[in-house]
Amino acid sequence: MFRETLIGPRWLAVAGVSTLVFLAVITAISTPVVVGNVEEIGGWVIALLIAGFILILGAGLVGLDRRIRVSVSATHIDAHLSLFRVMHIPVTDVDKVEVADVSPSQAGGLGWRIVGSDRFVLWSSGSAVWLTLTNEGSRVIRSDRSEELRDAIQSVSQASPA
């Protein structure tokens, strides 16, 4: 049906690499201290350090990959931010499809954003598909081919039983 991959800004890749380098340095410095004092530090602090490591690693990898993949199938509209599926919208939940301009300031930033009952996925300002859902929420997907994305969603919506 429809597939598109959007590449984020170059500075995001630089931020991702910087985050991973920072994580490697902090890990190299803190590991000997933690291993040498396991009894004094305690399990909760170690669990918190491991959770922080995983979150920072994930943020660095998302920044390094910096891809949004959008696809429309016969039953769903999906948006993936790197490896994570952030939107999975059944076509039957779409009430209205419009093309509109969107900016990061409307979304509260870049990437996958939640603003009230609205969800945004974008790397930059520009044309996007604005989906109004039957449950009163909306989903906004930034696309370099928004008219084509809108047409694909409309054709699938008309073909699927309500």
mmCIF file of C-alpha atoms in Angstrom:
data_model
loop_
_atom_site.group_PDB
_atom_site.id
_atom_site.type_symbol
_atom_site.label_atom_id
_atom_site.label_comp_id
_atom_site.label_asym_id
_atom_site.label_seq_id
_atom_site.Cartn_x
_atom_site.Cartn_y
_atom_site.Cartn_z
ATOM 1 C CA MET A 1 0.000 0.000 0.000
ATOM 2 C CA PHE A 2 2.210 2.814 1.316
ATOM 3 C CA ARG A 3 5.677 2.876 2.904
ATOM 4 C CA GLU A 4 7.931 5.789 3.735
ATOM 5 C CA THR A 5 11.082 6.251 5.778
ATOM 6 C CA LEU A 6 11.917 9.687 7.146
ATOM 7 C CA ILE A 7 15.475 10.411 8.256
ATOM 8 C CA GLY A 8 15.922 12.756 11.192
ATOM 9 C CA PRO A 9 18.328 15.690 11.304
ATOM 10 C CA ARG A 10 22.095 15.088 11.313
ATOM 11 C CA TRP A 11 22.509 16.735 14.715
ATOM 12 C CA LEU A 12 20.363 13.947 16.178
ATOM 13 C CA ALA A 13 22.890 11.338 15.017
ATOM 14 C CA VAL A 14 25.681 13.423 16.578
ATOM 15 C CA ALA A 15 23.677 13.630 19.818
ATOM 16 C CA GLY A 16 23.148 9.852 19.709
ATOM 17 C CA VAL A 17 26.871 9.159 19.283
ATOM 18 C CA SER A 18 27.709 11.670 22.028
ATOM 19 C CA THR A 19 25.214 9.994 24.362
ATOM 20 C CA LEU A 20 26.704 6.559 23.694
ATOM 21 C CA VAL A 21 30.273 7.851 24.247
ATOM 22 C CA PHE A 22 29.154 9.535 27.495
ATOM 23 C CA LEU A 23 27.483 6.280 28.596
ATOM 24 C CA ALA A 24 30.645 4.276 27.835
ATOM 25 C CA VAL A 25 32.847 6.677 29.840
ATOM 26 C CA ILE A 26 30.479 6.781 32.821
ATOM 27 C CA THR A 27 30.133 3.000 32.769
ATOM 28 C CA ALA A 28 33.906 2.513 32.612
ATOM 29 C CA ILE A 29 34.385 4.854 35.571
ATOM 30 C CA SER A 30 31.528 3.586 37.732
ATOM 31 C CA THR A 31 31.728 -0.185 37.167
ATOM 32 C CA PRO A 32 34.872 -0.763 39.281
ATOM 33 C CA VAL A 33 33.416 1.368 42.081
ATOM 34 C CA VAL A 34 30.093 -0.497 42.048
ATOM 35 C CA VAL A 35 31.665 -3.965 41.775
ATOM 36 C CA GLY A 36 34.071 -3.211 44.620
ATOM 37 C CA ASN A 37 31.301 -2.028 46.955
ATOM 38 C CA VAL A 38 28.310 -4.225 46.113
ATOM 39 C CA GLU A 39 27.453 -4.921 49.758
ATOM 40 C CA GLU A 40 27.516 -1.242 50.730
ATOM 41 C CA ILE A 41 25.633 0.033 47.680
ATOM 42 C CA GLY A 42 22.631 -2.289 47.886
ATOM 43 C CA GLY A 43 20.389 -3.988 45.372
ATOM 44 C CA TRP A 44 18.046 -1.044 44.770
ATOM 45 C CA VAL A 45 20.830 1.280 43.736
ATOM 46 C CA ILE A 46 22.312 -1.350 41.424
ATOM 47 C CA ALA A 47 18.871 -1.953 39.872
ATOM 48 C CA LEU A 48 18.476 1.811 39.400
ATOM 49 C CA LEU A 49 21.917 2.035 37.750
ATOM 50 C CA ILE A 50 21.075 -0.815 35.380
ATOM 51 C CA ALA A 51 17.693 0.758 34.491
ATOM 52 C CA GLY A 52 19.415 4.112 33.860
ATOM 53 C CA PHE A 53 22.024 2.403 31.685
ATOM 54 C CA ILE A 54 19.315 0.741 29.578
ATOM 55 C CA LEU A 55 17.335 3.989 29.172
ATOM 56 C CA ILE A 56 20.389 6.022 28.179
ATOM 57 C CA LEU A 57 21.505 3.275 25.795
ATOM 58 C CA GLY A 58 18.037 3.273 24.179
ATOM 59 C CA ALA A 59 18.045 7.060 23.808
ATOM 60 C CA GLY A 60 21.473 6.998 22.200
ATOM 61 C CA LEU A 61 20.470 4.264 19.756
ATOM 62 C CA VAL A 62 17.244 6.060 18.778
ATOM 63 C CA GLY A 63 19.234 9.240 18.142
ATOM 64 C CA LEU A 64 21.832 7.338 16.141
ATOM 65 C CA ASP A 65 19.243 5.520 14.002
ATOM 66 C CA ARG A 66 16.946 8.600 13.675
ATOM 67 C CA ARG A 67 14.414 6.951 11.379
ATOM 68 C CA ILE A 68 10.631 7.109 11.306
ATOM 69 C CA ARG A 69 8.965 4.426 9.210
ATOM 70 C CA VAL A 70 5.349 4.887 8.157
ATOM 71 C CA SER A 71 3.285 2.167 6.520
ATOM 72 C CA VAL A 72 -0.333 1.621 5.571
ATOM 73 C CA SER A 73 -1.706 -1.906 5.195
ATOM 74 C CA ALA A 74 -5.206 -3.148 4.480
ATOM 75 C CA THR A 75 -6.052 -3.056 8.197
ATOM 76 C CA HIS A 76 -3.658 -0.688 10.005
ATOM 77 C CA ILE A 77 -1.589 2.460 9.854
ATOM 78 C CA ASP A 78 1.752 2.015 11.615
ATOM 79 C CA ALA A 79 4.515 4.410 12.582
ATOM 80 C CA HIS A 80 7.816 3.156 13.968
ATOM 81 C CA LEU A 81 10.401 5.346 15.651
ATOM 82 C CA SER A 82 13.596 3.355 15.090
ATOM 83 C CA LEU A 83 12.762 -0.107 16.451
ATOM 84 C CA PHE A 84 9.739 0.957 18.475
ATOM 85 C CA ARG A 85 6.216 0.916 17.064
ATOM 86 C CA VAL A 86 4.721 4.129 18.442
ATOM 87 C CA MET A 87 1.471 4.142 16.470
ATOM 88 C CA HIS A 88 -0.700 1.193 15.466
ATOM 89 C CA ILE A 89 -4.017 2.583 14.272
ATOM 90 C CA PRO A 90 -6.768 0.290 13.009
ATOM 91 C CA VAL A 91 -8.163 1.736 9.780
ATOM 92 C CA THR A 92 -11.678 1.314 11.190
ATOM 93 C CA ASP A 93 -10.821 3.844 13.949
ATOM 94 C CA VAL A 94 -10.111 6.643 11.447
ATOM 95 C CA ASP A 95 -12.972 9.126 11.180
ATOM 96 C CA LYS A 96 -11.338 11.883 9.108
ATOM 97 C CA VAL A 97 -8.058 12.291 7.174
ATOM 98 C CA GLU A 98 -6.619 15.717 6.374
ATOM 99 C CA VAL A 99 -3.332 17.134 5.157
ATOM 100 C CA ALA A 100 -2.070 19.993 7.314
ATOM 101 C CA ASP A 101 1.161 21.730 8.192
ATOM 102 C CA VAL A 102 2.666 20.780 11.530
ATOM 103 C CA SER A 103 5.607 22.069 13.509
ATOM 104 C CA PRO A 104 7.621 20.707 16.440
ATOM 105 C CA SER A 105 6.258 23.534 18.601
ATOM 106 C CA GLN A 106 2.704 22.206 18.081
ATOM 107 C CA ALA A 107 3.875 18.734 19.055
ATOM 108 C CA GLY A 108 6.034 19.822 21.960
ATOM 109 C CA GLY A 109 9.245 18.648 20.275
ATOM 110 C CA LEU A 110 10.644 16.097 17.852
ATOM 111 C CA GLY A 111 10.113 12.350 17.625
ATOM 112 C CA TRP A 112 7.054 10.729 19.162
ATOM 113 C CA ARG A 113 5.072 13.230 21.217
ATOM 114 C CA ILE A 114 1.918 13.023 23.316
ATOM 115 C CA VAL A 115 -0.070 16.224 23.763
ATOM 116 C CA GLY A 116 -3.385 15.576 25.534
ATOM 117 C CA SER A 117 -5.296 13.071 23.411
ATOM 118 C CA ASP A 118 -3.163 13.859 20.337
ATOM 119 C CA ARG A 119 -0.116 11.866 19.272
ATOM 120 C CA PHE A 120 2.537 13.228 16.922
ATOM 121 C CA VAL A 121 5.428 11.587 15.109
ATOM 122 C CA LEU A 122 7.758 14.018 13.305
ATOM 123 C CA TRP A 123 11.365 15.062 12.743
ATOM 124 C CA SER A 124 10.693 18.481 11.226
ATOM 125 C CA SER A 125 8.102 21.081 10.290
ATOM 126 C CA GLY A 126 6.088 20.554 7.156
ATOM 127 C CA SER A 127 3.192 18.743 5.597
ATOM 128 C CA ALA A 128 1.582 15.985 7.654
ATOM 129 C CA VAL A 129 -1.458 13.761 7.690
ATOM 130 C CA TRP A 130 -3.835 14.586 10.529
ATOM 131 C CA LEU A 131 -6.055 11.638 11.473
ATOM 132 C CA THR A 132 -9.144 12.314 13.563
ATOM 133 C CA LEU A 133 -10.139 9.100 15.307
ATOM 134 C CA THR A 134 -13.581 7.882 16.282
ATOM 135 C CA ASN A 135 -12.585 8.010 19.972
ATOM 136 C CA GLU A 136 -12.056 11.806 19.753
ATOM 137 C CA GLY A 137 -8.246 11.599 19.732
ATOM 138 C CA SER A 138 -6.040 12.426 16.799
ATOM 139 C CA ARG A 139 -2.793 11.187 15.327
ATOM 140 C CA VAL A 140 -0.447 13.346 13.292
ATOM 141 C CA ILE A 141 2.145 11.772 11.018
ATOM 142 C CA ARG A 142 4.695 14.029 9.331
ATOM 143 C CA SER A 143 5.386 12.899 5.788
ATOM 144 C CA ASP A 144 7.256 14.126 2.745
ATOM 145 C CA ARG A 145 4.498 12.493 0.686
ATOM 146 C CA SER A 146 1.438 13.526 2.717
ATOM 147 C CA GLU A 147 -1.044 13.623 -0.151
ATOM 148 C CA GLU A 148 -0.039 10.116 -1.184
ATOM 149 C CA LEU A 149 -0.291 8.939 2.446
ATOM 150 C CA ARG A 150 -3.724 10.562 2.805
ATOM 151 C CA ASP A 151 -4.929 8.912 -0.418
ATOM 152 C CA ALA A 152 -3.649 5.495 0.706
ATOM 153 C CA ILE A 153 -5.433 5.815 4.056
ATOM 154 C CA GLN A 154 -8.657 6.982 2.407
ATOM 155 C CA SER A 155 -8.635 4.158 -0.132
ATOM 156 C CA VAL A 156 -8.051 1.554 2.589
ATOM 157 C CA SER A 157 -10.728 3.143 4.824
ATOM 158 C CA GLN A 158 -13.303 3.029 2.038
ATOM 159 C CA ALA A 159 -12.424 -0.592 1.202
ATOM 160 C CA SER A 160 -12.599 -1.898 4.789
ATOM 161 C CA PRO A 161 -15.931 -2.766 6.402
ATOM 162 C CA ALA A 162 -16.894 -0.345 9.160
#
